[in-house]
mmCIF file of C-alpha atoms and ligand atoms in Angstrom:
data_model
loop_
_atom_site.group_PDB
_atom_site.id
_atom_site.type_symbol
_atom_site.label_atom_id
_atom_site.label_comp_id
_atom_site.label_asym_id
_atom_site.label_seq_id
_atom_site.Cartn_x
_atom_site.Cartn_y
_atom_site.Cartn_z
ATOM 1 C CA UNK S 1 12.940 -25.154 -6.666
ATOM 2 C CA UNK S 2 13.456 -24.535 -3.536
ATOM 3 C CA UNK S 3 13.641 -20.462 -2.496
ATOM 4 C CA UNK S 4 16.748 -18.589 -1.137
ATOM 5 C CA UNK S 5 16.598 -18.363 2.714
ATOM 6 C CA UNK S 6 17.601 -14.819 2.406
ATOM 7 C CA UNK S 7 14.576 -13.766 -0.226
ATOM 8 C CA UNK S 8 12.172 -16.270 1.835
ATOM 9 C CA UNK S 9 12.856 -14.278 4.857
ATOM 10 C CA UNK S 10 12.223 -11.058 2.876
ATOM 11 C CA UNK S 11 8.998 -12.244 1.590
ATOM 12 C CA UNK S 12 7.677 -12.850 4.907
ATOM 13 C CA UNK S 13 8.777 -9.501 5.888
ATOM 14 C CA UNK S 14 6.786 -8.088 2.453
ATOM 15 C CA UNK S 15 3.888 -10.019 3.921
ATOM 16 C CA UNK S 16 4.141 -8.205 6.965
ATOM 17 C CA UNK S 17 4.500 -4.960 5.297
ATOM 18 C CA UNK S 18 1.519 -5.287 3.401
ATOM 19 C CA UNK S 19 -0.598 -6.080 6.517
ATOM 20 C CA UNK S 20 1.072 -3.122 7.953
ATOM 21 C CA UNK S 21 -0.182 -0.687 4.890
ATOM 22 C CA UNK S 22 -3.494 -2.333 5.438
ATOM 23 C CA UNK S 23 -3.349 -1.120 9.298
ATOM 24 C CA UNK S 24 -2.321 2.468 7.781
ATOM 25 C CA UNK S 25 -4.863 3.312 5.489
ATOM 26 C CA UNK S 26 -7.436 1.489 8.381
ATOM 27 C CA UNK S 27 -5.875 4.617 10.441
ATOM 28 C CA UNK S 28 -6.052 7.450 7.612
ATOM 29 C CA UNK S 29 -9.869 6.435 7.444
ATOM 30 C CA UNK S 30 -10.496 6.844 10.819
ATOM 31 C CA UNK S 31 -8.560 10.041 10.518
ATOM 32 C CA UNK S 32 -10.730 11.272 7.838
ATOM 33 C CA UNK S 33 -13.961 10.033 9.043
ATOM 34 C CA UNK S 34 -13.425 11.581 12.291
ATOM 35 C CA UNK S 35 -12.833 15.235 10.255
ATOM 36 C CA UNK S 36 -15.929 14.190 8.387
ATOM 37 C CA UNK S 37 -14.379 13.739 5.176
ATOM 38 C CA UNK S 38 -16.184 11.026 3.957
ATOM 39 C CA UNK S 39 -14.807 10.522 -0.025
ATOM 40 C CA UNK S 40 -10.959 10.220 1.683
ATOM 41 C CA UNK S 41 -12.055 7.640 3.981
ATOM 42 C CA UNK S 42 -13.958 5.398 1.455
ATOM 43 C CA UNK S 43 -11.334 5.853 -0.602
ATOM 44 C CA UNK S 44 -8.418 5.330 2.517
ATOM 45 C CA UNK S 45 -10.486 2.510 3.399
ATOM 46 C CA UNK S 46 -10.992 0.954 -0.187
ATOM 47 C CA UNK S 47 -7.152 1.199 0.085
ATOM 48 C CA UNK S 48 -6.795 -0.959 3.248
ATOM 49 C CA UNK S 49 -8.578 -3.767 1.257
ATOM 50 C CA UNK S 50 -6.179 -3.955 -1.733
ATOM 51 C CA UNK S 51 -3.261 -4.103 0.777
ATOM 52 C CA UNK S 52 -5.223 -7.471 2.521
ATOM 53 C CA UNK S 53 -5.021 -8.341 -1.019
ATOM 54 C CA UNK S 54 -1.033 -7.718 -1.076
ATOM 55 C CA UNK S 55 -0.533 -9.755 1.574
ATOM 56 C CA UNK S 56 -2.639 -12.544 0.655
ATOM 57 C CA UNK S 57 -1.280 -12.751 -2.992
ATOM 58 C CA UNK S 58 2.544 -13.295 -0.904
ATOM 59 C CA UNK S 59 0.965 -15.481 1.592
ATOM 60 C CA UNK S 60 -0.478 -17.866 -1.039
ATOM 61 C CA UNK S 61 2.460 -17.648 -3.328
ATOM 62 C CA UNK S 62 4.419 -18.936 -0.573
ATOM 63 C CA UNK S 63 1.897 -22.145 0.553
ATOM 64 C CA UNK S 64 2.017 -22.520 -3.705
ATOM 65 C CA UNK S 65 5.736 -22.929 -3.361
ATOM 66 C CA UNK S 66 5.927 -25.261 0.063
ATOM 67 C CA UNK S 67 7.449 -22.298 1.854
ATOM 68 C CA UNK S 68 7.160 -20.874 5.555
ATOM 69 C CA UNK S 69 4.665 -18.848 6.276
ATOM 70 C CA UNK S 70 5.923 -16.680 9.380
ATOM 71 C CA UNK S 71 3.721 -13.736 10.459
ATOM 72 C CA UNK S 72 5.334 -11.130 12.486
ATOM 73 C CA UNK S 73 3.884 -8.520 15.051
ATOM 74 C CA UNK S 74 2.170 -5.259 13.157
ATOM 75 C CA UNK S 75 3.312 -2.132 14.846
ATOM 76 C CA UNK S 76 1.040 0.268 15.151
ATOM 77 C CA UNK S 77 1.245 3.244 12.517
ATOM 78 C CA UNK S 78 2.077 6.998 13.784
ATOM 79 C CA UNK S 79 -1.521 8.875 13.103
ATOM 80 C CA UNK S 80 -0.394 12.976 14.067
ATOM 81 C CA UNK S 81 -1.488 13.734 10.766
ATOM 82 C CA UNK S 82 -2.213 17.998 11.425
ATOM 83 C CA UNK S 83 -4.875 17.918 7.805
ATOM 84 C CA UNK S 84 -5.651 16.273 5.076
ATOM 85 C CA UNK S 85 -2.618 17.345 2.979
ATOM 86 C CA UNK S 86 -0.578 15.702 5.843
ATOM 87 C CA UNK S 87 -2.127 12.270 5.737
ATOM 88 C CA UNK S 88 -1.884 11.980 1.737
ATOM 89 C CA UNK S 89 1.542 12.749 1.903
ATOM 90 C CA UNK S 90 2.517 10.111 4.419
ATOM 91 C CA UNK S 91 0.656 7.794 1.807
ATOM 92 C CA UNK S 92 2.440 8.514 -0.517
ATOM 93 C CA UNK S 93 5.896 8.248 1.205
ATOM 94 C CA UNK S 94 4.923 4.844 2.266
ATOM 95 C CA UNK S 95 4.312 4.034 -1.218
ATOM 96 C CA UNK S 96 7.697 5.095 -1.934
ATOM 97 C CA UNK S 97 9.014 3.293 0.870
ATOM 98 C CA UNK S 98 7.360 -0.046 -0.408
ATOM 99 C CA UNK S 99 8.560 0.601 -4.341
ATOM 100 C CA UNK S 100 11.844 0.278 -2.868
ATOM 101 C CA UNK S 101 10.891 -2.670 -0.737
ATOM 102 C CA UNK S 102 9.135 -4.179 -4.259
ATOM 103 C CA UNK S 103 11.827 -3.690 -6.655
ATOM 104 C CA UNK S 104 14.656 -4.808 -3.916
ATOM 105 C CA UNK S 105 12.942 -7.959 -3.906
ATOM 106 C CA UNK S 106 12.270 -8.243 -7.835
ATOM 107 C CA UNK S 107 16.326 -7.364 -8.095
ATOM 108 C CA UNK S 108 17.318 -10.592 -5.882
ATOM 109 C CA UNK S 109 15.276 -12.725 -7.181
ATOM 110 C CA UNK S 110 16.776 -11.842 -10.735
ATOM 111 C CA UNK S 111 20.472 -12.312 -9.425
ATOM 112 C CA UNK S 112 19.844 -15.489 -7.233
ATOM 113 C CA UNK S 113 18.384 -17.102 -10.570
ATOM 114 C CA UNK S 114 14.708 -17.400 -9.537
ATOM 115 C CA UNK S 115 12.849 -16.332 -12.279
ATOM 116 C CA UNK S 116 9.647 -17.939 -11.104
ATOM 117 C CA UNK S 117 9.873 -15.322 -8.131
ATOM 118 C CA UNK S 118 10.791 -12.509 -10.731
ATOM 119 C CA UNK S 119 7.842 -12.576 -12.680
ATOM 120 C CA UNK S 120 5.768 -12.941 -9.764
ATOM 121 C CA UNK S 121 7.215 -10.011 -8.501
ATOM 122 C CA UNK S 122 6.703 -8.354 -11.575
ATOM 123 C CA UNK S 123 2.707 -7.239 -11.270
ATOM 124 C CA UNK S 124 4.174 -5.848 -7.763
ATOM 125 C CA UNK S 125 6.414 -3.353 -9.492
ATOM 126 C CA UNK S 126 3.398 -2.461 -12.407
ATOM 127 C CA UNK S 127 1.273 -2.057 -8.879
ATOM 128 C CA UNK S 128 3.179 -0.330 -7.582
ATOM 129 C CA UNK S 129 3.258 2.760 -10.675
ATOM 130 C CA UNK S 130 -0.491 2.710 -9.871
ATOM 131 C CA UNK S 131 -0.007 3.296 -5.859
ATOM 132 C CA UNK S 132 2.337 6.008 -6.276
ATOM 133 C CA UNK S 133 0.083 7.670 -9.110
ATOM 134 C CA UNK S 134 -2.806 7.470 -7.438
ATOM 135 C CA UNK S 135 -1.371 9.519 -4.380
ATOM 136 C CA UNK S 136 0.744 11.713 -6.127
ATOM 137 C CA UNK S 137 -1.968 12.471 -8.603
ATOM 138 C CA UNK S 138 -4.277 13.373 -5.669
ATOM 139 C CA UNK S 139 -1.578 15.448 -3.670
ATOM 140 C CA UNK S 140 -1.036 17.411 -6.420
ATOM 141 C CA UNK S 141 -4.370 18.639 -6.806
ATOM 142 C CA UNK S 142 -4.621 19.208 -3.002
ATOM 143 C CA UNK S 143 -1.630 21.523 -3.132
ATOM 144 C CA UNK S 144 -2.731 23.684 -5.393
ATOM 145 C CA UNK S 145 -5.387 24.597 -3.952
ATOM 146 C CA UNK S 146 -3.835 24.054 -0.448
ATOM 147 C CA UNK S 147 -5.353 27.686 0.728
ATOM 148 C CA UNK S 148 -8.947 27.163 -0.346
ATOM 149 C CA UNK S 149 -10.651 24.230 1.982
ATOM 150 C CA UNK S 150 -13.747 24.414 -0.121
ATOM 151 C CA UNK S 151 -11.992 22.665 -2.992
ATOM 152 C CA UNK S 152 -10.895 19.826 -0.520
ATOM 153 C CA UNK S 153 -14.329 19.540 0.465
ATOM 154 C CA UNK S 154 -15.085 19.264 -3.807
ATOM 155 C CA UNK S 155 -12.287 16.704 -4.189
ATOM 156 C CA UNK S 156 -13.669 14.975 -0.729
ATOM 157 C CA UNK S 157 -16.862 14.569 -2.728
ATOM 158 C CA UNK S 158 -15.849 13.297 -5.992
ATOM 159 C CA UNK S 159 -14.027 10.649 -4.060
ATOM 160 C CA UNK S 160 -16.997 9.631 -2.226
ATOM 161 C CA UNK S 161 -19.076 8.840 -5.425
ATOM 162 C CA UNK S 162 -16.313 7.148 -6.762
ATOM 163 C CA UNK S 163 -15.035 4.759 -4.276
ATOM 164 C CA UNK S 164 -17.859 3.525 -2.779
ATOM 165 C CA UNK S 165 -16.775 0.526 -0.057
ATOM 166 C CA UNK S 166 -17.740 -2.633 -0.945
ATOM 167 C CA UNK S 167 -18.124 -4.603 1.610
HETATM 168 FE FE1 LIG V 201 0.709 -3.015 -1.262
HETATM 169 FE FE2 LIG V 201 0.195 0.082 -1.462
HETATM 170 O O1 LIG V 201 1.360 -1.370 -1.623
#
């Protein structure tokens, strides 16, 4: 079956989106490492490599289909994160920002009567719970103790035992 123009062009955006999150949390680690906080940027930078994997799970899903592949210019992301706090919190808005993106997609597919694209897009939505947990989950601890830097520093080195970068 071949796929709706509209949701094909959409896809290909997704792709691009993906790459873009990639180019994000390749920023927020570079943020952190330059502040020396080494657990966020293993763990920024562990995050970089699922979004690769986003992109390549649309990109393949599209060859698997005989669609167009069309890869559009990355723009660069906006880094003036002021602390750590900061930089979390624009992760987790651009979580947000792809949920909608995610279930938008998982919607049309539904109503244009593609239902092999619908349960593809299906482990994107369950992903996506994850993303958002994961930075919401870690945000909230940060704000609580937003006035005590030494427990950042703690949280900063839980995170580097457990995300160590494979490479
Ligand atoms: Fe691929 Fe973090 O969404």
């Amino acid at each position: 079956m071949k796929m709706d123009n509209t949701l094909l062009e959409d896809i290909n955006k997704q792709i691009n989106r993906e790459f873009y999150a990639a180019y994000l949390y390749f920023a927020m680690a570079t943020y952190f490492t330059e502040i020396n906080m080494e657990g966020f940027a293993k763990l920024t930078k562990n995050h970089a490599k699922e979004e690769l994997e986003h992109a390549k799970k649309f990109y393949d899903y599209l060859i698997l289909r005989d669609e167009k592949v069309t890869l559009f210019a990355i723009e660069a992301p906006d880094t003036n994160w002021n602390n750590p706090i900061d930089a979390i919190n624009a992760a987790l808005d651009h979580e947000k920002f792809v949920s909608e993106n995610i279930h938008r997609l998982y919607k049309e597919s539904k109503e244009k009567g593609d239902y092999a694209l619908e349960v593809f897009m299906g482990w994107f939505v369950n992903e996506q719970v994850e993303e958002e947990h994961l930075f919401q989950s870690m945000l909230d601890k940060m704000s609580y103790i937003k006035d005590c830097s030494c427990e950042i520093v703690n949280i900063d080195r839980e995170l580097k035992i457990e995300n160590e970068y494979v490479e």
